[in-house]
CSV table of C-alpha atoms and ligand atoms in Angstrom, one decimal:
chain,number,residue,atom,x,y,z
I,1,UNK,CA,22.7,-18.2,19.7
I,2,UNK,CA,19.8,-20.0,18.3
I,3,UNK,CA,18.3,-18.3,15.3
I,4,UNK,CA,15.3,-20.6,14.7
I,5,UNK,CA,12.8,-18.0,15.9
I,6,UNK,CA,11.2,-20.2,18.6
I,7,UNK,CA,11.4,-17.2,20.9
I,8,UNK,CA,9.0,-15.2,18.7
I,9,UNK,CA,5.4,-15.2,19.8
I,10,UNK,CA,3.6,-17.3,17.1
I,11,UNK,CA,0.4,-15.4,16.3
I,12,UNK,CA,-0.9,-11.9,15.9
I,13,UNK,CA,-2.5,-10.4,18.9
I,14,UNK,CA,-4.6,-7.3,19.8
I,15,UNK,CA,-6.3,-5.5,16.9
I,16,UNK,CA,-4.3,-7.5,14.3
I,17,UNK,CA,-5.7,-10.8,15.6
I,18,UNK,CA,-9.2,-9.7,14.7
I,19,UNK,CA,-8.2,-8.9,11.2
I,20,UNK,CA,-6.5,-12.3,10.9
I,21,UNK,CA,-9.7,-14.1,12.0
I,22,UNK,CA,-11.6,-12.5,9.1
I,23,UNK,CA,-9.1,-13.8,6.6
I,24,UNK,CA,-8.9,-17.6,7.2
I,25,UNK,CA,-10.8,-18.7,4.2
I,26,UNK,CA,-8.9,-19.8,1.1
I,27,UNK,CA,-8.6,-17.1,-1.6
I,28,UNK,CA,-6.7,-16.8,-4.9
I,29,UNK,CA,-4.3,-14.5,-3.0
I,30,UNK,CA,-2.4,-16.0,0.0
I,31,UNK,CA,-0.6,-13.5,2.2
I,32,UNK,CA,2.4,-14.9,4.0
I,33,UNK,CA,2.9,-12.7,7.0
I,34,UNK,CA,4.9,-12.4,10.2
I,35,UNK,CA,2.7,-10.4,12.6
I,36,UNK,CA,5.7,-8.5,14.1
I,37,UNK,CA,7.3,-7.4,10.8
I,38,UNK,CA,7.2,-3.8,9.7
I,39,UNK,CA,7.8,-4.8,6.1
I,40,UNK,CA,4.8,-7.2,6.3
I,41,UNK,CA,2.7,-4.5,7.7
I,42,UNK,CA,3.2,-2.4,4.6
I,43,UNK,CA,1.6,-5.0,2.4
I,44,UNK,CA,-1.0,-5.7,5.0
I,45,UNK,CA,-2.0,-2.0,5.1
I,46,UNK,CA,-2.3,-2.0,1.3
I,47,UNK,CA,-4.5,-5.2,1.3
I,48,UNK,CA,-6.8,-3.7,4.0
I,49,UNK,CA,-7.0,-0.2,2.4
I,50,UNK,CA,-8.0,-1.8,-0.9
I,51,UNK,CA,-10.4,-4.4,0.5
I,52,UNK,CA,-8.7,-7.2,-1.5
I,53,UNK,CA,-9.8,-10.7,-0.6
I,54,UNK,CA,-6.8,-12.6,0.9
I,55,UNK,CA,-6.1,-15.6,3.0
I,56,UNK,CA,-3.7,-14.8,5.9
I,57,UNK,CA,-1.0,-17.3,6.7
I,58,UNK,CA,1.4,-16.8,9.6
I,59,UNK,CA,5.0,-17.7,8.9
I,60,UNK,CA,8.0,-17.5,11.2
I,61,UNK,CA,10.7,-16.5,8.7
I,62,UNK,CA,13.5,-17.3,11.1
I,63,UNK,CA,12.6,-21.0,11.0
I,64,UNK,CA,13.4,-21.1,7.2
I,65,UNK,CA,10.9,-23.9,6.6
I,66,UNK,CA,11.2,-25.7,3.3
I,67,UNK,CA,7.7,-24.8,2.1
I,68,UNK,CA,8.3,-21.1,2.7
I,69,UNK,CA,11.7,-21.1,1.0
I,70,UNK,CA,9.9,-22.5,-2.1
I,71,UNK,CA,7.7,-19.4,-2.0
I,72,UNK,CA,10.5,-16.9,-1.2
I,73,UNK,CA,14.0,-18.2,-1.7
I,74,UNK,CA,15.2,-15.3,0.4
I,75,UNK,CA,13.2,-16.7,3.3
I,76,UNK,CA,11.8,-13.3,4.2
I,77,UNK,CA,8.2,-12.1,4.9
I,78,UNK,CA,6.1,-10.7,3.4
I,79,UNK,CA,5.4,-12.9,0.4
I,80,UNK,CA,2.3,-13.7,-1.5
I,81,UNK,CA,1.0,-16.5,-3.7
I,82,UNK,CA,-1.3,-15.3,-6.4
I,83,UNK,CA,-3.1,-17.9,-8.5
I,84,UNK,CA,-0.4,-20.3,-7.4
I,85,UNK,CA,2.6,-18.1,-8.3
I,86,UNK,CA,4.9,-16.6,-5.7
I,87,UNK,CA,6.0,-13.0,-5.2
I,88,UNK,CA,7.9,-11.1,-2.4
I,89,UNK,CA,9.4,-7.7,-1.4
I,90,UNK,CA,7.0,-5.5,0.5
I,91,UNK,CA,6.9,-2.5,-1.8
I,92,UNK,CA,6.9,-4.6,-5.0
I,93,UNK,CA,3.9,-6.4,-3.5
I,94,UNK,CA,2.1,-3.1,-2.8
I,95,UNK,CA,2.7,-2.1,-6.4
I,96,UNK,CA,1.6,-5.5,-7.7
I,97,UNK,CA,-1.7,-5.1,-5.8
I,98,UNK,CA,-2.5,-1.9,-7.7
I,99,UNK,CA,-1.8,-3.7,-11.0
I,100,UNK,CA,-3.6,-6.9,-10.2
I,101,UNK,CA,-6.7,-5.4,-8.5
I,102,UNK,CA,-7.3,-2.1,-10.3
I,103,UNK,CA,-11.0,-1.9,-9.4
I,104,UNK,CA,-10.4,-2.5,-5.6
I,105,UNK,CA,-10.3,0.5,-3.3
I,106,UNK,CA,-8.2,3.6,-3.8
I,107,UNK,CA,-5.1,3.5,-6.0
I,108,UNK,CA,-2.3,4.1,-3.5
I,109,UNK,CA,0.2,4.7,-6.4
I,110,UNK,CA,-2.1,7.1,-8.3
I,111,UNK,CA,-2.6,6.7,-12.1
I,112,UNK,CA,-0.7,9.8,-13.1
I,113,UNK,CA,2.8,9.0,-14.6
I,114,UNK,CA,4.6,11.9,-12.9
I,115,UNK,CA,2.9,11.3,-9.5
I,116,UNK,CA,3.8,7.6,-9.7
I,117,UNK,CA,7.5,8.3,-10.3
I,118,UNK,CA,7.5,11.0,-7.6
I,119,UNK,CA,6.0,8.5,-5.1
I,120,UNK,CA,8.7,6.0,-6.1
I,121,UNK,CA,11.5,8.6,-5.5
I,122,UNK,CA,10.3,8.9,-1.9
I,123,UNK,CA,9.8,5.1,-1.5
I,124,UNK,CA,13.4,4.8,-2.5
I,125,UNK,CA,14.4,7.4,0.1
I,126,UNK,CA,12.5,5.5,2.8
I,127,UNK,CA,14.1,2.2,1.8
I,128,UNK,CA,17.7,3.5,1.4
I,129,UNK,CA,17.9,6.2,4.0
I,130,UNK,CA,15.2,6.1,6.6
I,131,UNK,CA,14.9,2.4,7.3
I,132,UNK,CA,18.6,1.6,7.5
I,133,UNK,CA,19.3,4.7,9.7
I,134,UNK,CA,16.5,3.6,12.0
I,135,UNK,CA,18.1,0.1,12.3
I,136,UNK,CA,21.6,1.5,12.8
I,137,UNK,CA,20.3,3.7,15.6
I,138,UNK,CA,18.4,0.9,17.2
I,139,UNK,CA,21.5,-1.4,17.1
I,140,UNK,CA,24.2,1.1,18.1
I,141,UNK,CA,25.8,0.5,21.5
I,142,UNK,CA,28.3,3.4,21.6
I,143,UNK,CA,26.7,6.6,23.0
I,144,UNK,CA,28.6,8.8,20.5
I,145,UNK,CA,27.3,6.6,17.6
I,146,UNK,CA,23.8,6.7,19.0
I,147,UNK,CA,24.0,10.5,19.0
I,148,UNK,CA,25.3,10.7,15.5
I,149,UNK,CA,22.7,8.3,14.1
I,150,UNK,CA,19.9,10.0,16.0
I,151,UNK,CA,20.8,13.3,14.3
I,152,UNK,CA,21.0,11.5,10.9
I,153,UNK,CA,17.6,9.9,11.6
I,154,UNK,CA,15.9,13.2,12.6
I,155,UNK,CA,17.5,14.8,9.5
I,156,UNK,CA,16.2,12.1,7.2
I,157,UNK,CA,12.6,12.5,8.7
I,158,UNK,CA,12.8,16.2,8.3
I,159,UNK,CA,13.8,15.8,4.6
I,160,UNK,CA,10.7,13.6,4.1
I,161,UNK,CA,8.5,16.0,5.9
I,162,UNK,CA,9.9,18.9,3.9
I,163,UNK,CA,8.2,17.4,0.9
I,164,UNK,CA,4.9,16.4,2.6
I,165,UNK,CA,1.9,18.5,1.5
I,166,UNK,CA,-0.1,17.5,4.6
I,167,UNK,CA,-2.1,16.1,6.1
I,168,UNK,CA,-0.7,13.0,4.2
I,169,UNK,CA,2.4,13.0,2.2
I,170,UNK,CA,0.7,13.8,-1.1
I,171,UNK,CA,-2.0,16.0,0.4
I,172,UNK,CA,-5.5,14.8,1.1
I,173,UNK,CA,-5.0,11.3,-0.4
I,174,UNK,CA,-3.3,8.5,1.5
I,175,UNK,CA,-0.6,7.0,-0.7
I,176,UNK,CA,2.1,4.4,-0.8
I,177,UNK,CA,4.6,6.8,0.8
I,178,UNK,CA,2.4,6.9,3.9
I,179,UNK,CA,2.0,3.1,3.8
I,180,UNK,CA,5.8,2.6,3.5
I,181,UNK,CA,6.7,4.7,6.6
I,182,UNK,CA,3.7,4.0,8.9
I,183,UNK,CA,5.0,0.7,10.4
I,184,UNK,CA,8.2,2.5,11.6
I,185,UNK,CA,6.0,5.2,13.1
I,186,UNK,CA,4.0,2.7,15.1
I,187,UNK,CA,7.3,1.2,16.4
I,188,UNK,CA,9.1,4.5,17.2
I,189,UNK,CA,8.4,4.2,21.0
I,190,UNK,CA,11.4,1.8,20.9
I,191,UNK,CA,13.6,4.7,20.0
I,192,UNK,CA,11.9,7.1,22.3
I,193,UNK,CA,12.3,4.7,25.3
I,194,UNK,CA,15.9,3.7,24.5
I,195,UNK,CA,17.7,6.1,22.1
I,196,UNK,CA,16.5,9.7,23.1
I,197,UNK,CA,14.3,10.1,20.0
I,198,UNK,CA,11.1,12.1,20.1
I,199,UNK,CA,8.6,13.1,17.5
I,200,UNK,CA,8.7,16.7,18.7
I,201,UNK,CA,12.5,16.6,18.3
I,202,UNK,CA,12.0,16.0,14.6
I,203,UNK,CA,9.4,18.7,14.0
I,204,UNK,CA,5.8,19.7,15.0
I,205,UNK,CA,4.7,18.7,11.5
I,206,UNK,CA,6.3,15.2,11.9
I,207,UNK,CA,4.5,14.7,15.2
I,208,UNK,CA,1.1,15.7,13.7
I,209,UNK,CA,1.8,13.3,10.7
I,210,UNK,CA,2.7,10.4,13.1
I,211,UNK,CA,-0.5,11.0,15.1
I,212,UNK,CA,-2.6,11.0,12.0
I,213,UNK,CA,-1.0,7.8,10.5
I,214,UNK,CA,-1.1,5.8,13.7
I,215,UNK,CA,-4.9,6.4,14.0
I,216,UNK,CA,-5.7,5.3,10.4
I,217,UNK,CA,-7.8,2.0,10.7
I,218,UNK,CA,-5.7,0.1,8.2
I,219,UNK,CA,-2.6,1.0,10.2
I,220,UNK,CA,-3.9,0.6,13.7
I,221,UNK,CA,-5.7,-2.7,12.9
I,222,UNK,CA,-2.7,-4.5,11.5
I,223,UNK,CA,-0.6,-3.9,14.6
I,224,UNK,CA,-0.3,-6.4,17.5
I,225,UNK,CA,0.2,-5.9,21.2
I,226,UNK,CA,3.5,-4.2,21.9
I,227,UNK,CA,4.5,-6.5,24.7
I,228,UNK,CA,5.1,-9.3,22.2
I,229,UNK,CA,7.5,-7.1,20.3
I,230,UNK,CA,9.7,-6.6,23.3
I,231,UNK,CA,11.8,-9.8,23.0
I,232,UNK,CA,12.4,-9.0,19.4
I,233,UNK,CA,13.5,-5.4,20.0
I,234,UNK,CA,15.6,-6.4,23.0
I,235,UNK,CA,17.8,-8.3,20.5
I,236,UNK,CA,18.2,-5.3,18.3
I,237,UNK,CA,18.8,-2.9,21.2
I,238,UNK,CA,21.5,-5.1,22.6
I,239,UNK,CA,22.9,-5.7,19.1
I,240,UNK,CA,22.4,-9.5,19.3
I,241,UNK,CA,19.8,-9.8,16.6
I,242,UNK,CA,20.7,-12.4,14.0
I,243,UNK,CA,18.2,-11.4,11.3
I,244,UNK,CA,19.3,-11.0,7.7
I,245,UNK,CA,18.9,-7.3,8.1
I,246,UNK,CA,20.9,-7.1,11.3
I,247,UNK,CA,23.7,-9.2,9.9
I,248,UNK,CA,23.8,-7.2,6.7
I,249,UNK,CA,24.0,-3.9,8.6
I,250,UNK,CA,26.9,-5.2,10.8
I,251,UNK,CA,28.7,-6.3,7.7
I,252,UNK,CA,28.3,-2.9,6.2
I,253,UNK,CA,26.1,-4.3,3.4
I,254,UNK,CA,22.7,-3.0,2.1
I,255,UNK,CA,19.9,-4.5,4.1
I,256,UNK,CA,17.9,-7.1,2.2
V,1,GSH,N1,13.2,-6.0,1.8
V,1,GSH,C1,12.3,-6.9,2.4
V,1,GSH,C2,12.6,-7.1,3.8
V,1,GSH,C3,11.8,-8.2,4.6
V,1,GSH,C4,12.4,-8.6,5.9
V,1,GSH,O1,13.5,-8.3,6.2
V,1,GSH,N2,11.6,-9.4,6.7
V,1,GSH,C5,12.1,-9.9,7.9
V,1,GSH,C6,11.1,-9.8,9.1
V,1,GSH,S1,10.8,-8.2,9.6
V,1,GSH,C7,12.4,-11.4,7.7
V,1,GSH,O2,11.7,-12.1,7.1
V,1,GSH,N3,13.5,-11.8,8.3
V,1,GSH,C8,13.9,-13.2,8.3
V,1,GSH,C9,15.4,-13.3,8.5
V,1,GSH,O3,16.1,-12.3,8.7
V,1,GSH,O4,15.9,-14.4,8.4
V,1,GSH,C10,10.9,-6.4,2.2
V,1,GSH,O5,10.7,-5.2,2.1
V,1,GSH,O6,9.9,-7.3,2.1
């Protein structure tokens, strides 16, 4: 199967296309994005929340073009180039934005040492438990495995919600924990339509939290039209995706 990414729609659409249009001018921060990618969306939400000037550049990471591999040797989006130097990894980029642009917008990581460490504990839980379980559930073909992973996924979301103060994870303030999970909330219709997941099935608190997050402008405005995501999700749902994440999961390795 071809893995050059030619089957992926090449530009952002819907609300995200309008945001892209506003970020064409050269800036000292270049944001290398793939419109479809949930990890990208984390960094994009943080850029928008903080009102940081950035230049948007669309990359198809499946094509592994030489110029992009020079920016991120892993060949994954998101990546940024800041004053000519390259960085990557969605949550590391979000933290970097707080350090590099302290006077821009709200501090999504807070300034309190305890709160910062607490946020990182839950970012770690999202990265190591929620996201891999979501992917496993999406890719599972055996109905018994789907059932098992759905239970695990619901349980993981309940664990997260058990710590949420409401309305956002930390209380009144929107933080990096909300940023880190929001892209998977916007895409959860894939699991509802195909894997028996429902927000109510997790908990009423989770449903309310999802509805709040998906309405937030930085979240809603960095999302494209769902129809263009369909070919991508079809590959995951039929377990034929060849992304680095899908391959790692099949091999029983941690997702990159
Ligand atoms: N841990 C990385 C994951 C990024 C990632 O997996 N991005 C995907 C797109 S959603 C990618 O670039 N895939 C290219 C490939 O699999 O070859 C992060 O958080 O930034």
